[in-house]
mmCIF file with all atom_site columns, C-alpha atoms in Angstrom:
data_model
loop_
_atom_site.group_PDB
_atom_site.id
_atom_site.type_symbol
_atom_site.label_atom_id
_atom_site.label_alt_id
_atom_site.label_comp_id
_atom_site.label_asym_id
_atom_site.label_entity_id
_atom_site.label_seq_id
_atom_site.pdbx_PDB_ins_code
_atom_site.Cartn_x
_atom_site.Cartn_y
_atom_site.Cartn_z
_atom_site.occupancy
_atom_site.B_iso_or_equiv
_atom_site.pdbx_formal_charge
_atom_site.auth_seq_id
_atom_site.auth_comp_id
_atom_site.auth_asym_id
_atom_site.auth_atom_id
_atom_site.pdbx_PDB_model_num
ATOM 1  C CA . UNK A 1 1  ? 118.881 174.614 190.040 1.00 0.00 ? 22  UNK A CA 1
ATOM 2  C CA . UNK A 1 2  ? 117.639 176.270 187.044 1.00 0.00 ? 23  UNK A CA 1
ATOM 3  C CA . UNK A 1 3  ? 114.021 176.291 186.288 1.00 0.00 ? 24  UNK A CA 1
ATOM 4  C CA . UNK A 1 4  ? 111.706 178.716 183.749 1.00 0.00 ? 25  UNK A CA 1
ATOM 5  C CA . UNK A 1 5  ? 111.444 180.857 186.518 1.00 0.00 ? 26  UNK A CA 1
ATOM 6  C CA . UNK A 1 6  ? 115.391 180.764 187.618 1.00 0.00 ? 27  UNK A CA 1
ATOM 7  C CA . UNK A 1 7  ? 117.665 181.272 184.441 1.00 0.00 ? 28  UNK A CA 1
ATOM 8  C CA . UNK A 1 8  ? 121.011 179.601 184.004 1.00 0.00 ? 29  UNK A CA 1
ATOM 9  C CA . UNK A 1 9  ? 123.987 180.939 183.426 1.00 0.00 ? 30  UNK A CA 1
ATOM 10 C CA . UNK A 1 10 ? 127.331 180.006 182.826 1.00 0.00 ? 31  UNK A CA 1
ATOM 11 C CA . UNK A 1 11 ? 130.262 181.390 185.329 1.00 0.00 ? 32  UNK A CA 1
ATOM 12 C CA . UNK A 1 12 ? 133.963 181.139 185.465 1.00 0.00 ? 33  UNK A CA 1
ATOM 13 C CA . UNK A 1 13 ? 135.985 182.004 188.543 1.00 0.00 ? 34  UNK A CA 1
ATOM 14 C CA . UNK A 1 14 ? 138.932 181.296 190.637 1.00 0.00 ? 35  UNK A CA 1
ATOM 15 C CA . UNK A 1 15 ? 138.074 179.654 194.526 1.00 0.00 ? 36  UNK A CA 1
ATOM 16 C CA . UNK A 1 16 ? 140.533 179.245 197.342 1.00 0.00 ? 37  UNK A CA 1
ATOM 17 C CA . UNK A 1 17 ? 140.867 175.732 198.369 1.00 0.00 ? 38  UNK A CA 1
ATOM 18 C CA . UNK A 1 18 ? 139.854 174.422 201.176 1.00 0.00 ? 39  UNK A CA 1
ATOM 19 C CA . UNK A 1 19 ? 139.521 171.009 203.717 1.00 0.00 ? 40  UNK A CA 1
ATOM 20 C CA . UNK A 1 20 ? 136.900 169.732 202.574 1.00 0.00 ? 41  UNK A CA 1
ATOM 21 C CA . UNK A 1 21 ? 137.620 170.136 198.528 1.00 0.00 ? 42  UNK A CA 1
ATOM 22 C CA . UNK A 1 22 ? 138.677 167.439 196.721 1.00 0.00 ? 43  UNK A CA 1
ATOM 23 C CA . UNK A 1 23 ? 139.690 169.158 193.752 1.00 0.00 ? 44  UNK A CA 1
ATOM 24 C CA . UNK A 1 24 ? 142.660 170.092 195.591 1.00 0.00 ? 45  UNK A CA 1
ATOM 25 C CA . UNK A 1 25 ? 145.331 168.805 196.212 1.00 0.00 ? 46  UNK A CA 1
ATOM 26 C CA . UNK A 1 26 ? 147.212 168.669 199.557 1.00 0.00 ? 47  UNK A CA 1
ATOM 27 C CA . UNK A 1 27 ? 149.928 171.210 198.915 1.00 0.00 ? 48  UNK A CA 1
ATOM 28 C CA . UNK A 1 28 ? 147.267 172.925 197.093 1.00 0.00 ? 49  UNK A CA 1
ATOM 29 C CA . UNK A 1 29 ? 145.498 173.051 200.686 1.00 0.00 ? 50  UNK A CA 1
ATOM 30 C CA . UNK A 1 30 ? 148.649 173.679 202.858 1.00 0.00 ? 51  UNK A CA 1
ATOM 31 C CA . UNK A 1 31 ? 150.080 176.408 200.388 1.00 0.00 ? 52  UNK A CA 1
ATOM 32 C CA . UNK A 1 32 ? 146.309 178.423 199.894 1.00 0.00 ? 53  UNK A CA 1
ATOM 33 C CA . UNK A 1 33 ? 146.105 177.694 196.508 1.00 0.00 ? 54  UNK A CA 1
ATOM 34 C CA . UNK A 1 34 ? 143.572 178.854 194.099 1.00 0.00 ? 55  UNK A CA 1
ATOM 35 C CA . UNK A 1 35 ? 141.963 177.060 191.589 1.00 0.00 ? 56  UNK A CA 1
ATOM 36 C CA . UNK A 1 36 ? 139.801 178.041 188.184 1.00 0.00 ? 57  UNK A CA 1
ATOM 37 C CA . UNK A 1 37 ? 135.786 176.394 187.962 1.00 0.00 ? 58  UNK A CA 1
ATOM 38 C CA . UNK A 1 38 ? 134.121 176.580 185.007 1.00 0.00 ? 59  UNK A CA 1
ATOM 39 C CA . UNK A 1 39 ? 129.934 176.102 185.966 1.00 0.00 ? 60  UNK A CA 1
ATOM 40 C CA . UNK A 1 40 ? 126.575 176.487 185.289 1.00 0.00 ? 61  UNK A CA 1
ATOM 41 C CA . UNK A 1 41 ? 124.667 178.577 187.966 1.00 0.00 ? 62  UNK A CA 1
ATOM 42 C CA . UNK A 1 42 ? 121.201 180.367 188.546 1.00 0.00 ? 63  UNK A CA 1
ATOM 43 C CA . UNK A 1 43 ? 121.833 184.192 187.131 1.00 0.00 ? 64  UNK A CA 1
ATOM 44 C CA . UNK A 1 44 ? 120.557 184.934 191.016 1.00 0.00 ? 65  UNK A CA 1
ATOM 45 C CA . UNK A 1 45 ? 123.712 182.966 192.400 1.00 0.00 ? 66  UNK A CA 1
ATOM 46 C CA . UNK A 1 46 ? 126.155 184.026 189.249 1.00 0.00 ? 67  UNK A CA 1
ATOM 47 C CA . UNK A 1 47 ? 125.052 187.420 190.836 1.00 0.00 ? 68  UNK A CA 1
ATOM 48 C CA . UNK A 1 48 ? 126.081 185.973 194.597 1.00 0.00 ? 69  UNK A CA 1
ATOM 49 C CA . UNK A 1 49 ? 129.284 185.096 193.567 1.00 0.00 ? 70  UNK A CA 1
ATOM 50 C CA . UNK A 1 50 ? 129.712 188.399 192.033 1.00 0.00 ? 71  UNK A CA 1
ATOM 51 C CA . UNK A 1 51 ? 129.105 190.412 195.238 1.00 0.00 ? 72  UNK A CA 1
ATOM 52 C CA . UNK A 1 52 ? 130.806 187.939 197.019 1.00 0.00 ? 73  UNK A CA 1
ATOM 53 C CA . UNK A 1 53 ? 134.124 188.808 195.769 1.00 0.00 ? 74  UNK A CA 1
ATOM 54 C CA . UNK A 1 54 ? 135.194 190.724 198.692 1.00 0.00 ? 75  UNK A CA 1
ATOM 55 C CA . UNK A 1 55 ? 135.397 187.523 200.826 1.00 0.00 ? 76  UNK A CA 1
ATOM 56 C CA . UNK A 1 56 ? 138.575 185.937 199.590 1.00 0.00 ? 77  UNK A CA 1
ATOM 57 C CA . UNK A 1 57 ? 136.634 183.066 198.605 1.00 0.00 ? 78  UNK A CA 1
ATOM 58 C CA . UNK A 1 58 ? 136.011 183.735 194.707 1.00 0.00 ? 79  UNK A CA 1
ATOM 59 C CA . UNK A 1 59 ? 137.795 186.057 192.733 1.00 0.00 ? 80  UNK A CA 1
ATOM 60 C CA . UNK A 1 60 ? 137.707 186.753 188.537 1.00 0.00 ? 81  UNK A CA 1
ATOM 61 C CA . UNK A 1 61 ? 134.265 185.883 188.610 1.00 0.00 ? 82  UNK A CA 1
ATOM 62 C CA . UNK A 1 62 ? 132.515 186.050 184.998 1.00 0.00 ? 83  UNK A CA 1
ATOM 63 C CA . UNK A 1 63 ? 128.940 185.531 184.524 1.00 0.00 ? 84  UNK A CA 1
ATOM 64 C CA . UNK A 1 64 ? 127.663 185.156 180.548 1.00 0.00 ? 85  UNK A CA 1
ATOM 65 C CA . UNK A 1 65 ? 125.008 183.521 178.833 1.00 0.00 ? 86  UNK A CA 1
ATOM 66 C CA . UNK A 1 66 ? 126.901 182.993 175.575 1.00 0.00 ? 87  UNK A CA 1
ATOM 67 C CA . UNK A 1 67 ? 127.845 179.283 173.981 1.00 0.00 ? 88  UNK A CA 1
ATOM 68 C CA . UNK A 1 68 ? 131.064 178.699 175.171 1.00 0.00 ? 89  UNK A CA 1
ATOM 69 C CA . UNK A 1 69 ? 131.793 182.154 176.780 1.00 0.00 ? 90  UNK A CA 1
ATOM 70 C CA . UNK A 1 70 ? 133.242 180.292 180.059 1.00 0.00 ? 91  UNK A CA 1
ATOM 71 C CA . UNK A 1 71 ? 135.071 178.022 178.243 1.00 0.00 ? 92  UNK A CA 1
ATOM 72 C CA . UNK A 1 72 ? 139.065 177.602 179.939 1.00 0.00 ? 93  UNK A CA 1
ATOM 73 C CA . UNK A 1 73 ? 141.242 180.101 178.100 1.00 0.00 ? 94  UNK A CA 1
ATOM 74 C CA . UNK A 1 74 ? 144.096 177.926 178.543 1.00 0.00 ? 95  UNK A CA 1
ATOM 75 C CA . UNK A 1 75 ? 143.199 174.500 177.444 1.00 0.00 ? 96  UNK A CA 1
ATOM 76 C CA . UNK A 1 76 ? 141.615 173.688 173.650 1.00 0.00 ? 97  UNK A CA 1
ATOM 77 C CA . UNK A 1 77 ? 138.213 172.167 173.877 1.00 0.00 ? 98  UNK A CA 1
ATOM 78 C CA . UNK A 1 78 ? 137.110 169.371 171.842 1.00 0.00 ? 99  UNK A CA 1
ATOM 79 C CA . UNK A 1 79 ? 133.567 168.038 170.604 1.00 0.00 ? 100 UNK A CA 1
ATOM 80 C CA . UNK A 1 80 ? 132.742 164.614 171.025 1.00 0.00 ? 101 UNK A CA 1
#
């Protein structure tokens, strides 16, 4: 994970589902449905993801290293 020599950063992307995720649902799974992830990732695999977009398996990804910046743009967050 991230280390002084391996900087974090934040990402926000959309993933296909698949068998063996369990943030999906089962007509999630049957229909192909896609699904938004909010992380925190090495810059180095941020940068993976990136390049990686091609594949079908990510898509909108966003890397950024600001507070909040991958934050859901749909739902209000709160501080507990």
């Amino acid at each position: 994970m991230c280390s002084t020599n391996d900087r974090c950063q934040c990402v926000a992307y959309r993933f296909r589902c698949s068998e063996d995720d369990d943030a999906c649902t089962e007509g999630e799974l049957i229909n192909g449905g896609t699904k938004w992830e909010y992380n925190l990732v090495t810059e180095a695999a941020c940068q993976e993801m990136r390049a990686d977009y091609s594949s079908n398996v990510f898509s909108n990804v966003t890397c950024c290293s600001t507070d909040e910046c991958n934050r859901p743009r749909d739902i209000k967050c709160i501080q507990l």
